Structure formats: structure tokens, C-alpha cells
Amino acid sequence: MNERILIVEDELPLAQAIAYALKQEGFQVRIATDGQEGLRLALTEKPDLVILDLMLPKLDGWEVCRTLRAKSKVPILILTARGEEHDKVLGLELGADDYVVKPFSMRELIARVRAFLRRAKMMAAASEELEILRSGNLTIYIAEHRVELNGEEIPMAPREFALLKTLVLNKGRVMSRDQLLEIVWGQKEFIDPHTVDVHVHWLREKIEPDPKNPKRIVTVRGVGYRFVE
Ligand code: CA
């Protein structure tokens, strides 16, 4: 996969030198020579990384950074002139992820770009892990309140979804009816504990190959339920 990098830099020889060095490394590169064009390309072409100069015509780098950060998670690497300490801090406060001080060597820049993309990929994978639970052929999209079995969406009522999510998050652990009532229903007084059993029954109908002989949501007699796989 060739990662795409957008260079926003008005000094064309410098932009071209960076582009050349990055292309040699196998990256796909676009150049924008003013802030407005840079912002437009960043939003429409969705690059994997933006290399952003601060002193730019039409729209300066701070403005580009601020606007881009409000709309996108793309990593931003700021190019700043030596001695512009204030700029560095400001760039980072505006949501830039890192900066490189001019003049820099192409080797240094490429090393930074690589480190950057690696980190962005790891963070994306980590946040996906938090938002998506997988267990065998079952996938739970937490933020979207969606469940798929073998890639097909299964309709779930909100309580069923919350119960399934709780069981899967505690995979292998026995959850008592009281615990489940507290977590899923928010209280255990005034609710018939058999409510849990009824919801488990409904869930089994949806996710067990043989609901009468459950293998995923297993009953632990006298205690509660355990999600197995
Ligand atoms: Ca400039």
C-alpha cells in the first residue's frame, strides 16, 4: 500500500525536493503551494499525512492546521524555521502532531514521516480494537450499536445489545444475574432477576446455531451466565 502524503509549502523548490525524496521511498505525493489549496486537498483527497509549512500565502499554516484538525484526524507534520519556538508550540497546540525545523536533511524528514505513519497506524488499530469486539463469527460495533453474525447484521434491541456487549467484554468470566442487572439495567432492585434469563433466551435465539443447546452463552447453574466464544 502506497501511503499518500500532501505537502503544503509555497517554496516550490523545497516542496519539489521533499516530493522527490518521498517518491523515491515509494510514497504518493501531492503538492499545494498555498494554504487554501492545501486545505482543500487535505479535505477532499484524505491523505495519510500532511506536511505543512506555517508561512503560506492565502491561508497561513496555523489556520490550515486549526480548520483541518476540527474536521479530520489526519496526522500533521509542521515545517518551521529555526528559532520559531513560539510557532512550534502554537503548531502543537493547534493539533499538529509534530514539527521539523528548517533546514532539515531529507533523511531526517523521511525518518520522521515513517515514524509518524507507523504511529498513526498503531493508534488507528488500537482505537478500532476498543470500538469493535470480535468473537468467532460475531462482530460487535460498539459505537454504532450494531451486531453482525457471519457478516450479516442481526437486529438487536438496546438491552439485548448492552447485555451481549457486557457478556462478550467479560468473556470466560461468570456474570451473576445481579451483576448483569446492575450493568445492563442500571439497578437490581425492583427488577425481576428473570428479566436477565428472558433476554439471554432472546440473545441465544439470535446468535446460537442451536439455541436449545447453547454453546456461546452458557448457563452456570445457580449463578448466572458465561460467554464462551
Ligand atoms: Ca513558507
Coordinates of C-alpha atoms and ligand atoms in Angstrom, one line a residue:
M1 CA 0.0 0.0 0.0
N2 CA 1.4 3.4 -1.0
E3 CA 0.7 5.9 1.6
R4 CA -0.3 9.3 0.3
I5 CA 1.3 12.5 1.5
L6 CA 0.3 16.0 0.9
I7 CA 3.0 18.7 1.0
V8 CA 1.7 22.2 1.7
E9 CA 4.7 24.5 1.0
D10 CA 5.0 27.7 -1.0
E11 CA 8.7 27.4 -1.7
L12 CA 8.3 25.3 -4.8
P13 CA 12.0 24.1 -5.0
L14 CA 11.7 22.9 -1.4
A15 CA 8.3 21.3 -2.0
Q16 CA 9.7 19.5 -5.1
A17 CA 12.8 18.3 -3.3
I18 CA 10.6 16.8 -0.5
A19 CA 8.3 15.3 -3.0
Y20 CA 11.2 13.8 -4.9
A21 CA 12.7 12.3 -1.8
L22 CA 9.3 10.8 -0.7
K23 CA 8.5 9.4 -4.1
Q24 CA 11.9 7.7 -4.1
E25 CA 10.7 5.9 -0.9
G26 CA 7.5 4.8 -2.6
F27 CA 5.1 7.4 -1.3
Q28 CA 2.4 9.0 -3.4
V29 CA 2.8 12.8 -3.2
R30 CA 0.7 15.9 -3.9
I31 CA 1.9 19.5 -3.6
A32 CA -0.1 22.5 -2.7
T33 CA 1.6 25.9 -2.8
D34 CA -0.8 27.9 -0.7
G35 CA -2.9 27.3 2.4
Q36 CA -6.3 27.4 0.7
E37 CA -5.4 24.8 -1.9
G38 CA -3.6 22.7 0.9
L39 CA -6.8 22.7 3.0
R40 CA -9.0 21.8 0.0
L41 CA -6.7 18.9 -1.0
A42 CA -6.4 17.7 2.6
L43 CA -10.1 17.5 3.0
T44 CA -11.0 16.1 -0.4
E45 CA -8.2 13.7 -1.1
K46 CA -7.8 12.5 2.5
P47 CA -4.0 11.9 2.5
D48 CA -2.4 9.7 5.2
L49 CA -0.2 12.6 6.3
V50 CA 0.1 16.3 5.8
I51 CA 3.4 18.1 5.8
L52 CA 2.5 21.7 6.5
D53 CA 4.6 24.9 6.2
L54 CA 3.5 27.7 8.5
M55 CA 4.2 30.8 6.4
L56 CA 1.9 30.4 3.5
P57 CA 0.0 32.7 1.1
K58 CA -3.8 33.0 1.1
L59 CA -4.3 31.0 4.3
D60 CA -1.4 30.5 6.8
G61 CA -0.4 27.2 8.3
W62 CA -2.0 27.9 11.7
E63 CA -5.4 28.5 10.1
V64 CA -5.0 25.4 7.9
C65 CA -4.0 23.3 10.9
R66 CA -6.9 24.6 13.1
T67 CA -9.5 24.0 10.4
L68 CA -8.1 20.7 9.3
R69 CA -7.9 19.4 12.9
A70 CA -11.6 20.3 13.5
K71 CA -12.6 18.1 10.6
S72 CA -10.1 15.4 10.3
K73 CA -7.7 13.1 12.3
V74 CA -5.0 13.2 9.6
P75 CA -1.5 13.4 11.1
I76 CA 0.0 16.8 10.6
L77 CA 3.8 17.4 10.5
I78 CA 4.7 21.1 10.7
L79 CA 7.7 22.6 8.9
T80 CA 9.0 25.5 10.9
A81 CA 12.0 27.8 10.6
R82 CA 14.8 27.7 13.1
G83 CA 14.2 29.8 16.2
E84 CA 10.4 30.0 15.8
E85 CA 9.9 28.4 19.2
H86 CA 6.6 30.1 19.5
D87 CA 5.5 28.7 16.3
K88 CA 6.4 25.2 17.3
V89 CA 4.3 25.4 20.5
L90 CA 1.5 27.0 18.7
G91 CA 1.5 24.4 16.0
L92 CA 1.3 21.6 18.5
E93 CA -1.4 23.4 20.5
L94 CA -3.4 23.7 17.3
G95 CA -3.4 20.0 16.9
A96 CA -0.3 19.4 14.8
D97 CA 1.3 16.2 15.8
D98 CA 5.0 17.1 15.4
Y99 CA 7.3 19.5 13.7
V100 CA 10.6 19.5 11.8
V101 CA 12.9 22.5 11.9
K102 CA 14.2 24.0 8.7
P103 CA 16.7 23.4 7.3
F104 CA 16.5 19.7 7.7
S105 CA 18.0 16.8 5.8
M106 CA 15.8 14.7 3.6
R107 CA 16.9 11.6 5.6
E108 CA 15.7 13.2 8.8
L109 CA 12.4 14.1 7.2
I110 CA 11.8 10.7 5.8
A111 CA 12.6 9.0 9.1
R112 CA 10.1 11.3 10.8
V113 CA 7.5 10.6 8.2
R114 CA 8.0 6.9 8.6
A115 CA 7.8 7.0 12.4
F116 CA 4.7 9.1 12.1
L117 CA 2.8 6.9 9.8
R118 CA 3.7 3.9 11.9
R119 CA 2.4 5.6 15.0
A120 CA -0.8 6.7 13.2
K121 CA -1.4 3.1 12.1
M122 CA -0.9 1.7 15.6
M123 CA -3.3 4.3 17.0
A124 CA -5.9 3.6 14.4
A125 CA -5.6 -0.2 15.2
A126 CA -5.9 0.5 18.9
S127 CA -8.9 2.6 18.7
E128 CA -10.5 0.1 16.4
E129 CA -9.9 -2.6 19.0
L130 CA -11.8 -0.5 21.6
E131 CA -14.7 0.0 19.3
I132 CA -15.1 -3.4 17.7
L133 CA -15.4 -6.6 19.7
R134 CA -14.9 -9.8 17.8
S135 CA -15.6 -13.4 18.9
G136 CA -15.6 -16.1 16.3
N137 CA -18.2 -15.2 13.6
L138 CA -19.7 -12.5 15.9
T139 CA -18.7 -8.8 15.5
I140 CA -19.9 -6.1 17.8
Y141 CA -19.6 -2.5 16.7
I142 CA -19.8 -0.6 20.0
A143 CA -20.2 3.0 18.8
E144 CA -22.7 2.0 16.1
H145 CA -24.7 -0.4 18.3
R146 CA -24.6 -2.9 15.6
V147 CA -24.0 -6.7 15.7
E148 CA -23.0 -8.9 12.8
L149 CA -23.1 -12.7 12.6
N150 CA -21.1 -14.1 9.7
G151 CA -21.0 -10.5 8.3
E152 CA -24.8 -10.2 8.4
E153 CA -26.4 -7.7 10.6
I154 CA -28.7 -9.0 13.3
P155 CA -31.4 -6.7 14.7
M156 CA -30.9 -6.1 18.4
A157 CA -33.0 -4.2 21.0
P158 CA -30.9 -1.8 23.1
R159 CA -31.0 -4.0 26.2
E160 CA -30.0 -7.1 24.2
F161 CA -27.2 -5.2 22.7
A162 CA -26.0 -4.0 26.1
L163 CA -26.3 -7.5 27.6
L164 CA -24.4 -9.1 24.7
K165 CA -21.7 -6.4 24.9
T166 CA -21.3 -7.0 28.7
L167 CA -21.1 -10.7 28.3
V168 CA -18.5 -10.5 25.5
L169 CA -16.4 -7.9 27.3
N170 CA -16.3 -10.4 30.2
K171 CA -15.7 -13.4 28.0
G172 CA -14.9 -16.5 30.0
R173 CA -16.0 -15.0 33.3
V174 CA -19.2 -16.0 35.1
M175 CA -21.6 -13.0 35.4
S176 CA -24.2 -13.3 38.1
R177 CA -27.8 -12.1 37.4
D178 CA -27.3 -9.3 39.9
Q179 CA -24.1 -8.1 38.2
L180 CA -25.8 -8.1 34.8
L181 CA -28.9 -6.3 36.2
E182 CA -26.6 -3.6 37.6
I183 CA -24.5 -3.1 34.5
V184 CA -27.2 -3.5 31.8
W185 CA -30.3 -2.3 33.6
G186 CA -28.6 0.1 35.9
Q187 CA -30.2 -1.3 39.1
K188 CA -31.1 -4.6 40.6
E189 CA -33.9 -3.6 43.0
F190 CA -37.4 -3.6 41.5
I191 CA -36.4 -5.7 38.6
D192 CA -37.3 -9.4 38.4
P193 CA -34.0 -11.3 38.0
H194 CA -35.7 -13.5 35.5
T195 CA -35.6 -10.5 33.2
V196 CA -32.0 -11.5 32.6
D197 CA -33.0 -15.0 31.7
V198 CA -35.6 -13.8 29.2
H199 CA -33.1 -11.5 27.5
V200 CA -30.5 -14.3 27.4
H201 CA -33.1 -16.5 25.8
W202 CA -33.7 -13.9 23.1
L203 CA -30.0 -13.4 22.5
R204 CA -29.5 -17.2 22.1
E205 CA -32.2 -17.3 19.5
K206 CA -30.2 -14.7 17.6
I207 CA -26.6 -15.9 17.9
E208 CA -26.6 -19.6 18.8
P209 CA -26.6 -22.1 16.0
D210 CA -28.8 -24.3 18.2
P211 CA -30.5 -22.1 20.8
K212 CA -31.8 -25.1 22.8
N213 CA -28.2 -26.3 23.2
P214 CA -26.3 -23.1 23.8
K215 CA -22.5 -23.1 23.3
R216 CA -21.8 -19.4 23.4
I217 CA -23.9 -18.0 26.3
V218 CA -23.6 -20.8 28.8
T219 CA -25.7 -21.1 31.9
V220 CA -23.8 -21.5 35.1
R221 CA -26.3 -23.1 37.4
G222 CA -27.3 -21.1 40.5
V223 CA -25.0 -18.2 39.5
G224 CA -25.6 -16.7 36.1
Y225 CA -24.1 -16.8 32.6
R226 CA -20.8 -17.0 30.9
F227 CA -19.9 -16.1 27.4
V228 CA -17.6 -18.8 26.0
E229 CA -16.8 -17.9 22.4
Ligands
CA1 CA 6.6 29.4 3.5

